[in-house]
mmCIF file of C-alpha atoms in Angstrom:
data_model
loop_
_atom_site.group_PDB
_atom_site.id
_atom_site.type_symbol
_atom_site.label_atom_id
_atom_site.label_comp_id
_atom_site.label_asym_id
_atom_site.label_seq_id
_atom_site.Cartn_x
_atom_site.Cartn_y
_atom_site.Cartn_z
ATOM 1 C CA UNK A 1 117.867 -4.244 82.313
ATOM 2 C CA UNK A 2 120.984 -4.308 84.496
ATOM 3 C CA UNK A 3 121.317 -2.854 87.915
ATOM 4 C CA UNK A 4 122.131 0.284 87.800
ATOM 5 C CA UNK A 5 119.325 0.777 85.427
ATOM 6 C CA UNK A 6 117.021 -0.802 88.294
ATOM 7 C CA UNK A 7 118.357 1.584 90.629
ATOM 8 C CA UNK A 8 118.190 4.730 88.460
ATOM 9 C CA UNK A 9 113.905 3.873 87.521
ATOM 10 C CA UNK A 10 113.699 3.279 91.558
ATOM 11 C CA UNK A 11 115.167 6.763 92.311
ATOM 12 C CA UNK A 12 113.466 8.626 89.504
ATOM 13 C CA UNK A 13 109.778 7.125 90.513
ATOM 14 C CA UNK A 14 110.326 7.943 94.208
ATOM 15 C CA UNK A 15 111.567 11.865 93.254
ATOM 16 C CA UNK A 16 108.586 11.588 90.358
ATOM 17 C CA UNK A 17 106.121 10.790 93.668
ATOM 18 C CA UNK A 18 104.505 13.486 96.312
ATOM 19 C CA UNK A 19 106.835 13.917 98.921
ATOM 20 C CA UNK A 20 105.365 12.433 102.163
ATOM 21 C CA UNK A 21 104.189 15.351 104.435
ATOM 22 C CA UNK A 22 106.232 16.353 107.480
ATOM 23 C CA UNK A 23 105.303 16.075 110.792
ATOM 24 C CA UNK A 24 104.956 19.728 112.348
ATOM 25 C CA UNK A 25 107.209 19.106 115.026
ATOM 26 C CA UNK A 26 109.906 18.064 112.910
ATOM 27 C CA UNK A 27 109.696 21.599 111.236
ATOM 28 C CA UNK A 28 109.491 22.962 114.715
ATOM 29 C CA UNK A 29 112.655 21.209 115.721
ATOM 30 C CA UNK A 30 114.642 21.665 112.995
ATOM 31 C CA UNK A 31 113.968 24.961 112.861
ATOM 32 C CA UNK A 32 114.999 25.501 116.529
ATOM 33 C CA UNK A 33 118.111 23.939 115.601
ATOM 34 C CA UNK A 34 119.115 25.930 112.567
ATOM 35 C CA UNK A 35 118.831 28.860 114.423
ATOM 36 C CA UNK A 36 121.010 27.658 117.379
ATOM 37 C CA UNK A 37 123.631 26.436 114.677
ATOM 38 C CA UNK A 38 123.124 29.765 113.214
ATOM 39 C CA UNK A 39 124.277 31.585 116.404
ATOM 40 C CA UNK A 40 126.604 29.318 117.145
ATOM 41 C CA UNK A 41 128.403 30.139 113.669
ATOM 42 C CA UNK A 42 128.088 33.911 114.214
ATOM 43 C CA UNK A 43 129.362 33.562 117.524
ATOM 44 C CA UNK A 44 132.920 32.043 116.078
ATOM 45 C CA UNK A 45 133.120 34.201 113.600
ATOM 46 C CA UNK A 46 133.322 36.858 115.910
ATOM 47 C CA UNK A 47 135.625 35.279 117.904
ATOM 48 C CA UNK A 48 137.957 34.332 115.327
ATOM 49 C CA UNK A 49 137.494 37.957 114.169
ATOM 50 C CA UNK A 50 138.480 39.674 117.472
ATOM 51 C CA UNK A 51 141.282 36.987 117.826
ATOM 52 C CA UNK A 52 142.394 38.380 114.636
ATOM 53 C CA UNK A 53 142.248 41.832 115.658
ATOM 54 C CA UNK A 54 143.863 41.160 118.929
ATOM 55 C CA UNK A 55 146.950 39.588 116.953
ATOM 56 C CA UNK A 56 147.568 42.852 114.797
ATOM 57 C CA UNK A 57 147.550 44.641 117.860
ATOM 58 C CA UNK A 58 149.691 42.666 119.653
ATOM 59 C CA UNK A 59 152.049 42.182 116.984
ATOM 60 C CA UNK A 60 151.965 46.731 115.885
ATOM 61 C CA UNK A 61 152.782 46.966 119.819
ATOM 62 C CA UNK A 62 155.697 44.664 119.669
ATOM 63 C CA UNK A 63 157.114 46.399 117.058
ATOM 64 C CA UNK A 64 156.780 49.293 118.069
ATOM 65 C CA UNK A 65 158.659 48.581 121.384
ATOM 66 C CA UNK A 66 161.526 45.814 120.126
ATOM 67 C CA UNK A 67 162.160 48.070 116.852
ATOM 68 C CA UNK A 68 163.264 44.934 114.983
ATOM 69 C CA UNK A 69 164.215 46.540 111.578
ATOM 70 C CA UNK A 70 166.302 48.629 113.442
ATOM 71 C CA UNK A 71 170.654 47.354 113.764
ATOM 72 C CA UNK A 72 171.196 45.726 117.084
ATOM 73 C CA UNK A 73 174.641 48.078 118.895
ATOM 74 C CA UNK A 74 177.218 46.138 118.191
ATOM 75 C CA UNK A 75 177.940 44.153 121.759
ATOM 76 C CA UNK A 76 182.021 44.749 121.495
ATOM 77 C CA UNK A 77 184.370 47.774 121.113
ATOM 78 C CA UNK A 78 186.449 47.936 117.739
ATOM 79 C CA UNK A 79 189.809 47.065 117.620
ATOM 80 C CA UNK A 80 192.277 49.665 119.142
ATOM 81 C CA UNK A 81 195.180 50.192 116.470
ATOM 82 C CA UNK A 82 197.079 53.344 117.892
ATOM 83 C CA UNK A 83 198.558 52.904 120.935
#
């Protein structure tokens, strides 16, 4: 029996087992802590989504304002050929 083969009857007789119970504050805790996590995560997300929002508008005012797909004036007068 080699090794891994060692390793793979250890693994499958401690899953085959009953899982030790858990200590009701354990539950307690982690369950207090999923739910701050859980917050926390919503809270980004609606930061990161406002942030988002706040760029489009930013960026639909700009263009509005600087016009950018519209030719600059030209900055000097065209040659004069008559005179």
């Amino acid at each position: 029996m080699s090794q891994y083969e060692r390793k793979e009857a250890a693994v499958r007789r401690l899953l085959d087992g009953v899982p030790p119970p858990v200590p009701r504050e354990l539950y307690e805790e982690a369950v207090r802590r999923g739910g701050r996590r859980l917050r926390r995560h919503r809270a980004v997300r609606r930061l990161l989504w406002f942030a988002l929002f706040a760029a489009v508008v930013a960026f639909a005012v700009w263009a509005s304002v600087a016009q950018p797909w519209v030719e600059p004036p030209a900055e000097t007068t065209p040659p004069l050929t008559r005179w």
